mmCIF file of N, CA and C in Angstrom:
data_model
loop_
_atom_site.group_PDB
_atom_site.id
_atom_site.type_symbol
_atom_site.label_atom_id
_atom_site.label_comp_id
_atom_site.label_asym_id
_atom_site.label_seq_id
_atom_site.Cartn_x
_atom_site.Cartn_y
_atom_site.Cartn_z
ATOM 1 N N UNK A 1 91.511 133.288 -53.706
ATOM 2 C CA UNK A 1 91.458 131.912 -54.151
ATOM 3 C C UNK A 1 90.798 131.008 -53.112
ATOM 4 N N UNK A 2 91.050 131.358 -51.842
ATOM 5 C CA UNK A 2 90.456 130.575 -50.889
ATOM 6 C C UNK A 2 88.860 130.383 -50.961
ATOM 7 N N UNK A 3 88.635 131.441 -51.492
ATOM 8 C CA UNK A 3 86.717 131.606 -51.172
ATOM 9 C C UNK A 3 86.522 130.867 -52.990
ATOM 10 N N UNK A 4 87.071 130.921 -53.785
ATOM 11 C CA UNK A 4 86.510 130.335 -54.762
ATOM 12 C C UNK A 4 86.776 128.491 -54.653
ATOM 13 N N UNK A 5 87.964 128.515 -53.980
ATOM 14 C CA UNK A 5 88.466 126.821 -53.428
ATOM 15 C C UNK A 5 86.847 126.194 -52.774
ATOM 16 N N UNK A 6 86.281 127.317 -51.652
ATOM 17 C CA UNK A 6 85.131 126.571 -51.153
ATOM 18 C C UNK A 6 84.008 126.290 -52.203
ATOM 19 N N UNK A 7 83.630 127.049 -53.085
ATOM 20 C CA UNK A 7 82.846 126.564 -54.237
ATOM 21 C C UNK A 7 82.876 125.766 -55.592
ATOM 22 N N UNK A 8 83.928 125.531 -55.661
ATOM 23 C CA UNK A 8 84.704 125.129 -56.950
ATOM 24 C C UNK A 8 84.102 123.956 -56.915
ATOM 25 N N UNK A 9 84.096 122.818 -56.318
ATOM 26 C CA UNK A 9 83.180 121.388 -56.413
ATOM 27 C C UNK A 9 82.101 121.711 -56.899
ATOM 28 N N UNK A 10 81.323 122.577 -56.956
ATOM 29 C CA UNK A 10 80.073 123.012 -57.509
ATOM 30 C C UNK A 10 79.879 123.118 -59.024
ATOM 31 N N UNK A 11 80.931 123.832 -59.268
ATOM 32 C CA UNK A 11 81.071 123.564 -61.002
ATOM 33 C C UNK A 11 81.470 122.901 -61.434
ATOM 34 N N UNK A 12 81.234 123.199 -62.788
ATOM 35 C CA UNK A 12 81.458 122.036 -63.776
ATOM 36 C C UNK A 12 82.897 122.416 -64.150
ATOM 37 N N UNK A 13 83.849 120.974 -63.868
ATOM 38 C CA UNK A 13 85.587 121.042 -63.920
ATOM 39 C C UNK A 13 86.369 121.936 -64.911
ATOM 40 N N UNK A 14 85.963 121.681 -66.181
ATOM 41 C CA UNK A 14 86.473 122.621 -67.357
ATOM 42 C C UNK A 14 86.394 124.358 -67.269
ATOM 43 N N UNK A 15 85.258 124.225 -66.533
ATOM 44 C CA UNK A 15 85.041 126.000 -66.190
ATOM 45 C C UNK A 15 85.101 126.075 -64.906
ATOM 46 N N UNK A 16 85.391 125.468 -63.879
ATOM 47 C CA UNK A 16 86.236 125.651 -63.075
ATOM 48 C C UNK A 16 87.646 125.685 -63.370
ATOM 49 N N UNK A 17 88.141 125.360 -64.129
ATOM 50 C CA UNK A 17 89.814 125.354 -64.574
ATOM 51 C C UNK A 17 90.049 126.742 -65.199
ATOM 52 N N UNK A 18 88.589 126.844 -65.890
ATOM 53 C CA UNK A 18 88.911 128.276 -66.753
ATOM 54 C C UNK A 18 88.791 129.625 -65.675
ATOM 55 N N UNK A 19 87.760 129.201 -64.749
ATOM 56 C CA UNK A 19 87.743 130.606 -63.550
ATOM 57 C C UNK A 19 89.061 130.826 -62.551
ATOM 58 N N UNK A 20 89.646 129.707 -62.975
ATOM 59 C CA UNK A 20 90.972 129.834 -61.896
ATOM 60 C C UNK A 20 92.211 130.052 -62.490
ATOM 61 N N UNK A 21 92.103 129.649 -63.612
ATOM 62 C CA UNK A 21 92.970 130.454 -64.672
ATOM 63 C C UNK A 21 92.591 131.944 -64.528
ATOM 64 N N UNK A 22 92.061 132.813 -64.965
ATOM 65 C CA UNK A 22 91.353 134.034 -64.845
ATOM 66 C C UNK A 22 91.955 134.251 -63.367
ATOM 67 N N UNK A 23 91.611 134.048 -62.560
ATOM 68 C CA UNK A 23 91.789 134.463 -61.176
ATOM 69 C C UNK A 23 93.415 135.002 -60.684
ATOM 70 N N UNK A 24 94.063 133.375 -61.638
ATOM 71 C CA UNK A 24 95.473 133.681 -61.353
ATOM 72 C C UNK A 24 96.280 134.506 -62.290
ATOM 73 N N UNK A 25 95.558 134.904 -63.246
ATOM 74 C CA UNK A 25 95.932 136.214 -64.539
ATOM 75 C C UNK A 25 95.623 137.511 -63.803
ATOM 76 N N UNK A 26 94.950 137.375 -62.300
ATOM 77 C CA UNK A 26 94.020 138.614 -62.101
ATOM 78 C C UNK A 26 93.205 139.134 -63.390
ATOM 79 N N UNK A 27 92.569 138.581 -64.114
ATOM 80 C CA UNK A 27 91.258 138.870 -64.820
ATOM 81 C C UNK A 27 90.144 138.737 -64.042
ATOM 82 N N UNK A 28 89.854 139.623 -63.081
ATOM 83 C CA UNK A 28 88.364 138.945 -62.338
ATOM 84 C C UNK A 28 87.587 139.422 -62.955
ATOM 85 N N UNK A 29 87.465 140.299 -63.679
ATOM 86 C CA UNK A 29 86.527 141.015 -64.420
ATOM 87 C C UNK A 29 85.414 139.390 -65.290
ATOM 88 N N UNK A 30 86.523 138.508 -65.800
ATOM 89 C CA UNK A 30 86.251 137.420 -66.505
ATOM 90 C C UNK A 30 85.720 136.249 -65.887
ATOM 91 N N UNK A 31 86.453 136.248 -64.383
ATOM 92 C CA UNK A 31 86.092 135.379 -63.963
ATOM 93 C C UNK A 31 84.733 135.634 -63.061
ATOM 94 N N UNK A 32 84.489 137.014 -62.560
ATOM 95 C CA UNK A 32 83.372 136.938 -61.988
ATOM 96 C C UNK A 32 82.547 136.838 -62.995
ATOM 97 N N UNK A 33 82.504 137.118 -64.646
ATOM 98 C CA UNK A 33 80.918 136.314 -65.531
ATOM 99 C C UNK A 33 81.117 134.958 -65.393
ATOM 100 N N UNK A 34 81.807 134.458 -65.418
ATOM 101 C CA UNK A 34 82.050 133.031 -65.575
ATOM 102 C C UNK A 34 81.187 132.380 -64.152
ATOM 103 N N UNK A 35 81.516 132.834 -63.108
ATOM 104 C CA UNK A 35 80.762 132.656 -61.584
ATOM 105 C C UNK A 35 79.432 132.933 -62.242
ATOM 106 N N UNK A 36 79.578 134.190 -62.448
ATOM 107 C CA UNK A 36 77.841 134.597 -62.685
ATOM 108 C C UNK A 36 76.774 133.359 -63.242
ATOM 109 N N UNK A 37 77.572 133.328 -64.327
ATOM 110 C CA UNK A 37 76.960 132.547 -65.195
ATOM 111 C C UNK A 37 76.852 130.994 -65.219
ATOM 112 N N UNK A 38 77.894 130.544 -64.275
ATOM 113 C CA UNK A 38 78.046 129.212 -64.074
ATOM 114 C C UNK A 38 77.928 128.251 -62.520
ATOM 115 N N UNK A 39 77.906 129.476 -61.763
ATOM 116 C CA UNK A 39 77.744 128.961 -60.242
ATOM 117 C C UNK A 39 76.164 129.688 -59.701
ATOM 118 N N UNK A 40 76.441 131.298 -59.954
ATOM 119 C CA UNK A 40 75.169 131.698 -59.152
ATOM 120 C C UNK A 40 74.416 131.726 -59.689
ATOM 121 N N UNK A 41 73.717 132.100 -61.047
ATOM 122 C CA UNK A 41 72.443 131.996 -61.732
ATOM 123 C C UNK A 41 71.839 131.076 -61.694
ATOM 124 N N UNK A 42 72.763 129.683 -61.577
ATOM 125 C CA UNK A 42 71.748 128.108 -61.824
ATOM 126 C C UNK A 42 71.931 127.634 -60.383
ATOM 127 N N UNK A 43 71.934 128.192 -59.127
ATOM 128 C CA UNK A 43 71.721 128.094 -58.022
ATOM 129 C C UNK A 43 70.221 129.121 -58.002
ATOM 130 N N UNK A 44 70.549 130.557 -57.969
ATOM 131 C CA UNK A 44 69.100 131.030 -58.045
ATOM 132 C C UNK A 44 67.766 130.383 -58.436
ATOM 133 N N UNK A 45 68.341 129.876 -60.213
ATOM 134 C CA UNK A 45 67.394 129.425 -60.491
ATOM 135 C C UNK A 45 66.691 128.095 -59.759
ATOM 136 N N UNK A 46 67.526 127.517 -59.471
ATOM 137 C CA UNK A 46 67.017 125.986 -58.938
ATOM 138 C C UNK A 46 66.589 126.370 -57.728
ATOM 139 N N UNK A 47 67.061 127.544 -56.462
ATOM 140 C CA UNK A 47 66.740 128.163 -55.569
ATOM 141 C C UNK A 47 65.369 128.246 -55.700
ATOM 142 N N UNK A 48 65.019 129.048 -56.750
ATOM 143 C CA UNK A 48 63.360 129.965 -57.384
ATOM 144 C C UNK A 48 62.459 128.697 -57.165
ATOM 145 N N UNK A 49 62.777 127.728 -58.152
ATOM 146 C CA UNK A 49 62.124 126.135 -58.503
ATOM 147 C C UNK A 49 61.698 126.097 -57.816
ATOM 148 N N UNK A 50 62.619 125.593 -56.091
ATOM 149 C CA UNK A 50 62.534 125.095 -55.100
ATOM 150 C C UNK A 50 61.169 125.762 -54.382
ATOM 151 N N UNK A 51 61.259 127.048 -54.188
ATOM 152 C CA UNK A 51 60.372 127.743 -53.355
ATOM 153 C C UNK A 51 59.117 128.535 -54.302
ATOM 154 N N UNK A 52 58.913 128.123 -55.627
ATOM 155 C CA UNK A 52 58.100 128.399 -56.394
ATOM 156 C C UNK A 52 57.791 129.976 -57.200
ATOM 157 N N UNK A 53 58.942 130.478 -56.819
ATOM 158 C CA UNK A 53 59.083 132.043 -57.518
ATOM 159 C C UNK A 53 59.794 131.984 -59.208
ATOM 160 N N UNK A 54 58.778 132.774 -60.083
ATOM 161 C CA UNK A 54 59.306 132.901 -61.067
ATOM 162 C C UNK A 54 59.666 134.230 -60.729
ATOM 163 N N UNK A 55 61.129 133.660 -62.125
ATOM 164 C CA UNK A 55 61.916 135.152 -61.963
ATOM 165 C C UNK A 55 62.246 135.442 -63.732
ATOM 166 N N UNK A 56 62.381 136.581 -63.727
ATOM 167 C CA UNK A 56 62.235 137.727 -65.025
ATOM 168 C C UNK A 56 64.043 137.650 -65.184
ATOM 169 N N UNK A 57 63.963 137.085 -66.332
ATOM 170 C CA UNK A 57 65.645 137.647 -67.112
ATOM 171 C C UNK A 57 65.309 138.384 -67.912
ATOM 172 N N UNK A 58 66.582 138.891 -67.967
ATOM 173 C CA UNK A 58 66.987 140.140 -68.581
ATOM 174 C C UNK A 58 68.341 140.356 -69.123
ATOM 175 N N UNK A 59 68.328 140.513 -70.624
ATOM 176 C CA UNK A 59 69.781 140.225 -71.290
ATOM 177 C C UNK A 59 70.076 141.775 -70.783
ATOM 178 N N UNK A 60 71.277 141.910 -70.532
ATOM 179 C CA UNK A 60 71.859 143.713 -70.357
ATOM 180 C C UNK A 60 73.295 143.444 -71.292
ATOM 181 N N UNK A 61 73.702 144.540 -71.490
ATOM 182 C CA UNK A 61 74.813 145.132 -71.650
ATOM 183 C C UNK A 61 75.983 145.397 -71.056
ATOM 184 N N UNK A 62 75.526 146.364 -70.247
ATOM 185 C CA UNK A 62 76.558 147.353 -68.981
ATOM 186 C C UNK A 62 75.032 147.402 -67.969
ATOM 187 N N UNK A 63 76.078 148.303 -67.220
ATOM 188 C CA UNK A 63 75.345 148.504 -65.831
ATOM 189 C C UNK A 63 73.896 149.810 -66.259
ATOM 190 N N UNK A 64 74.440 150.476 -66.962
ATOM 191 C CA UNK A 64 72.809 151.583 -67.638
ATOM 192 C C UNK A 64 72.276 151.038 -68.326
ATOM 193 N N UNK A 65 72.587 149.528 -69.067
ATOM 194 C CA UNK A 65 71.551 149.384 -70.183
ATOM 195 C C UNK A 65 70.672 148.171 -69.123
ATOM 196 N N UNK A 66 71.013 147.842 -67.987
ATOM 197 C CA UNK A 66 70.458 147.016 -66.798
ATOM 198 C C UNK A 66 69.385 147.945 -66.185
ATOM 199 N N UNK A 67 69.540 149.021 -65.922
ATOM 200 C CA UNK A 67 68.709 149.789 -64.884
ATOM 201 C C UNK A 67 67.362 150.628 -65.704
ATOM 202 N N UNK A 68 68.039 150.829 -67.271
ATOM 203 C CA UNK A 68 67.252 150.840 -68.029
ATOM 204 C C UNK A 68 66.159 150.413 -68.355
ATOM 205 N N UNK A 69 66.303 148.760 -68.323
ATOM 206 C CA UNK A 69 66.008 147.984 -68.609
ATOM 207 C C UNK A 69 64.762 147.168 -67.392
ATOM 208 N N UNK A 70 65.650 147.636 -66.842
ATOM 209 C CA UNK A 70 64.909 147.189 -65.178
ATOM 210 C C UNK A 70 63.210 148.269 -64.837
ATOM 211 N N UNK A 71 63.737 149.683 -64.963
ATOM 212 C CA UNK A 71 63.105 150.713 -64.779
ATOM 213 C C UNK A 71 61.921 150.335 -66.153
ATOM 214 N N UNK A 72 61.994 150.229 -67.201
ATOM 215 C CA UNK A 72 61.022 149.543 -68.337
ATOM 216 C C UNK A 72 60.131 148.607 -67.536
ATOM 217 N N UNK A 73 60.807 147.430 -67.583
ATOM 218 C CA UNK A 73 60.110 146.653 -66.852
ATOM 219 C C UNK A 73 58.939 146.635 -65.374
ATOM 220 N N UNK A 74 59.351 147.623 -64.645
ATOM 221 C CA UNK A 74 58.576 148.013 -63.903
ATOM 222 C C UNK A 74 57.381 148.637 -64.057
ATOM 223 N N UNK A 75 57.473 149.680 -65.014
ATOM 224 C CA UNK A 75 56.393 150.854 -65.458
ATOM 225 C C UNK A 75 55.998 149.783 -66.341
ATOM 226 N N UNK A 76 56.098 149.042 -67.153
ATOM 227 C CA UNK A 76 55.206 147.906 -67.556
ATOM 228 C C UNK A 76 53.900 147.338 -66.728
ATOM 229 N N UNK A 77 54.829 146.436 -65.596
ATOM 230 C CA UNK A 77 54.648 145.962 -64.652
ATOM 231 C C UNK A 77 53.461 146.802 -63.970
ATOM 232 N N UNK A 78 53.590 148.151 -64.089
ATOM 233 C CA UNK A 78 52.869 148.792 -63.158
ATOM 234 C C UNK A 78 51.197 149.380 -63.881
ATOM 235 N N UNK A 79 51.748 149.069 -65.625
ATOM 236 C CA UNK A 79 50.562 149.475 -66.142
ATOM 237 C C UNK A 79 49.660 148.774 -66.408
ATOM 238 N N UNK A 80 50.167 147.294 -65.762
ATOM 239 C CA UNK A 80 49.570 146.169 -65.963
ATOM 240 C C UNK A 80 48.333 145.680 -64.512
ATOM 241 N N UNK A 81 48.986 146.158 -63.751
ATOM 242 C CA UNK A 81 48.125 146.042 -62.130
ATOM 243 C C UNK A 81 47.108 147.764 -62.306
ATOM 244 N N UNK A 82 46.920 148.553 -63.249
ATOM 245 C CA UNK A 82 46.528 149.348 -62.921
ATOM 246 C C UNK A 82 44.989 149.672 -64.026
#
């Protein structure tokens, strides 16, 4: 709780209430999408903005339909520079 206390001003109050609910159910499973999705992605992104890198989303599933997905993207990527 301590390490989410230091970020919590960052989000938005209602889903901060909801990640700390979660936290104190021990659901982290829930609460780390909720982070994902509500603290670190729109830091990245505004991060990217900042320093002018576009970046590639990618809806996944699970963790194989990610690497899957990832590995596609590359051999794309690669048939495209070639």
């Amino acid at each position: 709780m301590a390490a989410f206390e230091k970020i919590r001003r960052r989000i938005h109050t209602p889903i901060a209430a909801e990640i700390e609910r979660q936290l104190l159910m021990n659901h982290y499973a829930e609460a780390a999408a909720l982070l994902l999705e509500h603290y670190y992605d729109p830091r990245y992104e505004h991060s990217g903005e900042r320093h002018g890198h576009e970046y590639i989303h990618l809806q996944i599933d699970d963790p194989n339909d990610g690497v899957n997905k990832v590995t596609s993207f590359l051999q794309q990527l690669k048939l495209q520079q070639t």
